[in-house]
Tab-separated table of C-alpha atoms and ligand atoms in Angstrom:
chain	number	residue	atom	x	y	z
P	20	MET	CA	-16.125	-2.460	-8.577
P	21	SER	CA	-17.800	-4.834	-6.843
P	22	LYS	CA	-17.648	-5.032	-2.715
P	23	LYS	CA	-15.410	-7.861	-2.239
P	24	LYS	CA	-14.864	-9.574	1.277
P	25	ILE	CA	-11.373	-10.069	2.467
P	26	LEU	CA	-10.071	-13.729	3.296
P	27	TYR	CA	-7.003	-13.038	4.309
P	28	ASP	CA	-4.787	-10.556	4.679
P	29	GLY	CA	-0.871	-11.204	4.348
P	30	LYS	CA	2.613	-9.889	3.375
P	31	ALA	CA	1.905	-8.588	-0.432
P	32	LYS	CA	-1.066	-10.577	-1.349
P	33	THR	CA	-5.026	-9.745	0.325
P	34	ILE	CA	-6.775	-11.971	-0.611
P	35	PHE	CA	-10.733	-11.923	-1.697
P	36	GLU	CA	-13.836	-13.898	-1.499
P	37	GLY	CA	-14.316	-15.014	-5.094
P	38	PRO	CA	-18.052	-14.654	-7.634
P	39	THR	CA	-17.853	-18.392	-7.397
P	40	LEU	CA	-16.953	-20.717	-3.368
P	41	ASP	CA	-14.246	-22.531	-5.201
P	42	THR	CA	-13.179	-18.965	-6.299
P	43	VAL	CA	-10.930	-16.377	-4.725
P	44	ILE	CA	-9.500	-13.242	-6.105
P	45	GLN	CA	-5.566	-12.532	-5.235
P	46	TYR	CA	-5.003	-8.602	-5.143
P	47	PHE	CA	-1.589	-7.720	-5.393
P	48	LYS	CA	0.393	-4.823	-2.588
P	49	ASP	CA	2.517	-2.767	-3.152
P	50	ASP	CA	3.724	-3.706	-0.251
P	51	ALA	CA	7.291	-5.001	-0.120
P	52	THR	CA	8.773	-6.926	3.091
P	53	ALA	CA	12.059	-8.442	4.507
P	54	ASN	CA	13.263	-10.453	7.424
P	55	ASN	CA	9.594	-11.764	8.013
P	56	ALA	CA	8.525	-8.505	7.868
P	57	GLU	CA	10.693	-6.074	10.102
P	58	LYS	CA	11.227	-4.326	7.311
P	59	HIS	CA	8.287	-2.678	5.362
P	60	SER	CA	8.370	-0.597	1.992
P	61	ILE	CA	5.660	0.362	0.102
P	62	ILE	CA	6.641	0.195	-3.293
P	63	ASN	CA	4.408	2.424	-5.910
P	64	GLY	CA	3.605	-0.590	-9.259
P	65	LYS	CA	5.970	-3.935	-7.592
P	66	GLY	CA	1.835	-5.321	-7.354
P	67	VAL	CA	0.607	-4.625	-10.845
P	68	LEU	CA	4.069	-5.635	-12.089
P	69	ASN	CA	4.375	-8.512	-9.996
P	70	ASN	CA	0.418	-9.555	-11.315
P	71	SER	CA	2.092	-9.350	-14.660
P	72	ILE	CA	4.958	-11.218	-14.822
P	73	SER	CA	2.587	-14.494	-11.959
P	74	ASP	CA	-0.179	-14.084	-14.721
P	75	TYR	CA	2.201	-14.696	-17.469
P	76	LEU	CA	4.307	-17.708	-15.685
P	77	MET	CA	1.277	-19.731	-14.897
P	78	GLN	CA	-0.277	-19.838	-17.785
P	79	LYS	CA	2.866	-20.596	-19.304
P	80	LEU	CA	3.114	-23.441	-16.294
P	81	ASN	CA	-0.900	-24.686	-17.422
P	82	GLU	CA	0.131	-24.771	-20.581
P	83	ILE	CA	3.334	-27.006	-20.307
P	84	GLY	CA	0.433	-29.079	-18.319
P	85	ILE	CA	1.447	-27.930	-14.401
P	86	PRO	CA	-1.750	-27.493	-12.757
P	87	THR	CA	-2.267	-24.475	-11.302
P	88	HIS	CA	-4.803	-22.642	-9.001
P	89	TYR	CA	-4.476	-19.469	-12.492
P	90	ILE	CA	-7.610	-19.687	-13.892
P	91	LYS	CA	-7.892	-15.476	-15.621
P	92	LYS	CA	-6.404	-11.832	-14.731
P	93	LEU	CA	-9.453	-9.223	-13.920
P	94	ASN	CA	-8.147	-5.983	-13.586
P	95	MET	CA	-3.977	-5.014	-13.248
P	96	ARG	CA	-3.871	-5.940	-9.788
P	97	GLU	CA	-6.216	-8.622	-9.711
P	98	GLN	CA	-6.116	-12.147	-10.857
P	99	LEU	CA	-8.991	-15.098	-10.730
P	100	VAL	CA	-8.271	-18.780	-8.813
P	101	ARG	CA	-8.818	-21.933	-7.303
P	102	LYS	CA	-9.806	-22.245	-4.132
P	103	VAL	CA	-7.585	-24.285	-1.996
P	104	GLU	CA	-6.235	-25.617	1.009
P	105	ILE	CA	-2.873	-24.687	1.498
P	106	ILE	CA	-0.074	-27.662	2.338
P	107	PRO	CA	2.021	-25.806	5.153
P	108	VAL	CA	5.200	-26.382	3.098
P	109	GLU	CA	7.780	-23.458	1.531
P	110	PHE	CA	9.440	-25.397	-1.883
P	111	VAL	CA	12.423	-23.893	-2.658
P	112	VAL	CA	14.469	-25.322	-5.538
P	113	ARG	CA	17.835	-23.894	-5.446
P	114	ASN	CA	20.558	-23.828	-9.105
P	115	ILE	CA	22.982	-21.191	-7.824
P	116	ALA	CA	24.263	-20.849	-3.944
P	117	ALA	CA	22.385	-17.797	-2.911
P	118	GLY	CA	20.814	-16.165	0.223
P	119	SER	CA	20.000	-18.137	3.074
P	120	ILE	CA	21.628	-20.900	2.084
P	121	VAL	CA	25.100	-19.123	1.683
P	122	LYS	CA	25.024	-18.500	5.551
P	123	ARG	CA	23.807	-21.378	6.687
P	124	LEU	CA	25.984	-23.663	4.874
P	125	GLY	CA	28.948	-21.113	4.630
P	126	LEU	CA	28.993	-22.000	0.244
P	127	LYS	CA	30.204	-18.635	-1.644
P	128	GLU	CA	27.351	-17.312	-3.082
P	129	GLY	CA	27.439	-18.382	-6.999
P	130	ASN	CA	28.743	-21.863	-7.076
P	131	VAL	CA	26.164	-23.593	-9.477
P	132	PHE	CA	25.072	-26.571	-7.923
P	133	SER	CA	25.671	-29.811	-10.236
P	134	ARG	CA	22.222	-30.598	-10.035
P	135	PRO	CA	19.069	-28.664	-8.599
P	136	LEU	CA	18.171	-28.409	-5.080
P	137	ILE	CA	15.180	-28.737	-3.067
P	138	GLU	CA	14.447	-27.100	0.000
P	139	HIS	CA	11.305	-27.885	2.408
P	140	TYR	CA	10.198	-24.623	5.190
P	141	LEU	CA	7.881	-24.479	7.400
P	142	LYS	CA	5.126	-21.879	6.726
P	143	LYS	CA	5.059	-20.495	10.021
P	144	ASP	CA	5.599	-16.737	10.095
P	145	GLU	CA	6.246	-17.038	14.427
P	146	LEU	CA	8.938	-19.588	14.087
P	147	GLY	CA	10.643	-17.371	10.400
P	148	ASP	CA	9.760	-20.548	8.823
P	149	PRO	CA	12.107	-22.878	9.526
P	150	LEU	CA	14.044	-25.673	7.860
P	151	ILE	CA	12.395	-28.906	7.779
P	152	ASN	CA	13.049	-31.665	6.099
P	153	GLU	CA	10.440	-34.433	4.588
P	154	ASP	CA	10.217	-36.936	7.592
P	155	HIS	CA	8.679	-33.780	9.378
P	156	ILE	CA	6.267	-32.809	6.353
P	157	LEU	CA	5.446	-37.116	6.520
P	158	ASN	CA	5.730	-37.482	10.043
P	159	PHE	CA	3.685	-34.541	11.150
P	160	GLN	CA	0.972	-35.673	8.151
P	161	TRP	CA	1.958	-31.441	6.925
P	162	SER	CA	1.068	-33.737	3.042
P	163	THR	CA	0.561	-37.301	2.153
P	164	ARG	CA	3.150	-39.429	0.878
P	165	ASN	CA	1.943	-38.943	-2.658
P	166	GLU	CA	1.252	-35.493	-2.373
P	167	LEU	CA	5.171	-35.369	-0.879
P	168	GLU	CA	6.577	-37.314	-4.616
P	169	GLU	CA	3.988	-35.504	-6.589
P	170	MET	CA	5.230	-31.647	-5.180
P	171	GLN	CA	8.740	-32.224	-5.310
P	172	GLU	CA	8.324	-33.784	-9.263
P	173	TYR	CA	6.726	-30.758	-10.352
P	174	GLY	CA	8.841	-28.697	-8.335
P	175	LEU	CA	11.911	-29.847	-11.006
P	176	ARG	CA	9.516	-29.420	-13.974
P	177	ILE	CA	8.643	-25.870	-13.279
P	178	ASN	CA	12.662	-25.186	-12.100
P	179	ASP	CA	13.953	-26.904	-15.449
P	180	PHE	CA	10.351	-25.394	-17.689
P	181	LEU	CA	11.142	-21.089	-15.845
P	182	ARG	CA	15.607	-22.389	-15.995
P	183	GLY	CA	14.961	-22.126	-20.034
P	184	LEU	CA	12.772	-19.279	-20.259
P	185	PHE	CA	14.630	-16.894	-17.867
P	186	PHE	CA	17.842	-18.014	-20.048
P	187	GLY	CA	15.576	-17.029	-23.053
P	188	ILE	CA	15.828	-13.373	-21.830
P	189	GLY	CA	19.026	-13.522	-20.342
P	190	LEU	CA	18.771	-13.965	-17.537
P	191	LYS	CA	19.563	-17.082	-14.624
P	192	LEU	CA	17.793	-18.486	-12.048
P	193	VAL	CA	19.539	-18.844	-9.053
P	194	ASP	CA	16.418	-20.098	-7.245
P	195	PHE	CA	12.323	-19.649	-5.694
P	196	LYS	CA	9.966	-20.830	-4.061
P	197	ILE	CA	6.700	-21.872	-5.078
P	198	GLU	CA	3.478	-23.290	-2.452
P	199	PHE	CA	0.938	-25.983	-3.127
P	200	GLY	CA	-2.645	-26.421	-2.230
P	201	ARG	CA	-5.831	-29.143	-2.067
P	202	TYR	CA	-8.381	-28.128	-4.854
P	203	TYR	CA	-10.892	-30.291	-3.536
P	204	SER	CA	-14.019	-31.131	-6.664
P	205	GLU	CA	-17.936	-32.136	-5.789
P	206	ASP	CA	-16.909	-35.739	-5.011
P	207	GLY	CA	-15.002	-34.430	-2.316
P	208	ASN	CA	-11.251	-35.692	-4.031
P	209	SER	CA	-8.313	-33.726	-4.225
P	210	ILE	CA	-6.391	-33.079	-6.581
P	211	LEU	CA	-2.582	-30.684	-6.191
P	212	LEU	CA	-2.851	-27.357	-7.755
P	213	LEU	CA	0.353	-25.475	-7.618
P	214	ALA	CA	-0.297	-21.829	-5.688
P	215	ASP	CA	0.092	-18.664	-4.382
P	216	GLU	CA	2.842	-16.656	-7.137
P	217	ILE	CA	5.830	-16.776	-9.337
P	218	SER	CA	7.002	-12.990	-9.376
P	219	PRO	CA	10.843	-11.599	-8.794
P	220	ASP	CA	9.141	-11.140	-4.962
P	221	ASN	CA	9.867	-14.954	-4.980
P	222	CYS	CA	12.733	-15.999	-7.233
P	223	ARG	CA	15.794	-14.362	-7.887
P	224	LEU	CA	17.115	-14.050	-11.126
P	225	TRP	CA	20.630	-12.407	-11.466
P	226	ASP	CA	21.059	-10.956	-15.366
P	227	ILE	CA	23.469	-13.874	-17.543
P	228	LYS	CA	26.015	-10.990	-18.207
P	229	THR	CA	26.464	-8.909	-15.024
P	230	ASN	CA	25.160	-10.886	-12.570
P	231	LYS	CA	23.336	-7.537	-11.888
P	232	LYS	CA	19.792	-8.543	-9.022
P	233	MET	CA	16.558	-8.760	-10.176
P	234	ASP	CA	15.163	-9.438	-8.004
P	235	LYS	CA	13.724	-9.098	-3.840
P	236	ASP	CA	17.978	-8.670	-3.013
P	237	LEU	CA	17.339	-5.333	-4.056
P	238	PHE	CA	15.074	-4.751	-1.689
P	239	ARG	CA	16.940	-6.844	1.030
P	240	GLN	CA	20.226	-5.274	0.745
P	241	GLU	CA	18.608	-2.011	0.056
P	242	LEU	CA	20.782	-1.453	-3.550
P	243	GLY	CA	17.374	0.889	-4.691
P	244	GLY	CA	15.882	0.627	-8.330
P	245	LEU	CA	13.551	-2.612	-7.800
P	246	LYS	CA	10.678	-1.376	-9.236
P	247	GLU	CA	12.734	-1.017	-12.612
P	248	ALA	CA	14.013	-3.996	-12.554
P	249	TYR	CA	10.740	-5.696	-11.915
P	250	GLN	CA	9.788	-3.539	-15.173
P	251	GLU	CA	12.918	-5.096	-17.123
P	252	VAL	CA	12.115	-8.204	-16.272
P	253	ALA	CA	8.277	-7.894	-17.878
P	254	ASN	CA	10.188	-5.855	-21.024
P	255	ARG	CA	11.989	-8.966	-21.598
P	256	LEU	CA	9.183	-11.527	-21.164
P	257	GLY	CA	7.455	-9.305	-23.531
P	258	ILE	CA	4.556	-8.177	-20.776
P	259	ILE	CA	3.123	-4.983	-21.846
P	260	PRO	CA	1.716	-2.772	-19.277
P	261	GLU	CA	-2.105	-1.863	-20.188
P	262	LYS	CA	-1.994	1.873	-17.956
P	263	LYS	CA	0.800	3.624	-17.298
P	264	ASN	CA	-0.892	4.506	-14.095
P	265	TYR	CA	-0.356	1.606	-10.937
P	266	SER	CA	-2.492	3.606	-7.559
P	267	SER	CA	-5.197	2.851	-9.515
P	268	ALA	CA	-7.585	-0.492	-9.203
P	269	LYS	CA	-7.922	-0.456	-5.912
P	270	PRO	CA	-11.333	-1.933	-4.765
P	271	GLU	CA	-13.198	-1.147	-2.166
P	272	ILE	CA	-12.891	-3.124	1.059
P	273	VAL	CA	-15.912	-4.013	2.924
P	274	LYS	CA	-15.033	-6.208	6.152
S	328	UDP	N1	11.350	-16.630	-0.302
S	328	UDP	C1	10.295	-16.428	-0.434
S	328	UDP	N2	9.981	-16.266	0.778
S	328	UDP	C2	9.633	-16.245	1.488
S	328	UDP	C3	11.715	-17.212	1.807
S	328	UDP	C4	12.182	-16.749	0.632
S	328	UDP	O1	10.109	-16.555	-1.600
S	328	UDP	O2	9.691	-16.776	2.748
S	328	UDP	C5	11.809	-17.012	-1.710
S	328	UDP	C6	13.290	-15.985	-2.209
S	328	UDP	O3	12.821	-14.652	-2.609
S	328	UDP	C7	13.992	-16.639	-2.612
S	328	UDP	C8	14.268	-17.990	-2.501
S	328	UDP	O4	12.892	-18.181	-1.843
S	328	UDP	O5	14.027	-16.941	-4.167
S	328	UDP	C9	15.085	-18.552	-1.567
S	328	UDP	O6	15.183	-17.951	-0.297
S	328	UDP	P1	16.334	-17.643	0.776
S	328	UDP	O7	16.057	-19.600	1.637
S	328	UDP	O8	17.499	-18.258	0.081
S	328	UDP	O9	15.635	-17.279	2.257
S	328	UDP	P2	16.110	-15.389	2.630
S	328	UDP	O10	17.395	-15.175	1.961
S	328	UDP	O11	15.058	-14.667	1.187
S	328	UDP	O12	15.611	-15.194	3.438
């Protein structure tokens, strides 16, 4: 394993320098956090499962024409991705009421929305990622109007596609969070790419028959069985684990 420099150390992933200037390596950790990192645990094998699940879903999204930062999976814990300038807005797409919207608006968990609902949150841990609207995004120039329209449209396309894909394996896609970044070409122009990851860490997935939760709510709500649930999602997607030893493949870290 070559020595790699850390560019950013996040809650569930570390970003390392890539082999070329326009790439970085995403390393999936076993850390699970909730309530803005107030709650923290290590769940052996979570990173390996999320790397495989996100790898699979990003490839599928590429295939249907959603531009993503994904290039290839390198090993059990790492992906090579395009280096982007992250837009500081988290896009949450909701199909069914769950999580923060239930508390905020006094909804009943499980209510199905008549159409998908898009929400925006400012990506700022110090402020607890506050809910913002489109006017904030444009007024504070976190994105241009064209970028915002493009991201909303991608959000709905991704939702339609993933909802069908998960339905096909007996899971309801309740909601999910996505992030986008600007990728600069040599001529200085930028294009939007879907970035970060798509995994049960940032989706809510419920079993169609039993409504059993199969996502990070198992950790947030201390229900247990998170690794088994993520493994079940991977199995249903048809992802074959490469090796049983999840704790291997740790890169040497150079600061
Ligand atoms: N989410 C995420 N990262 C965050 C906040 C939310 O990935 O920092 C995901 C979360 O897993 C869920 C969706 O976005 O699938 C909606 O989350 P919600 O706003 O309900 O917040 P939460 O209940 O997670 O605090």
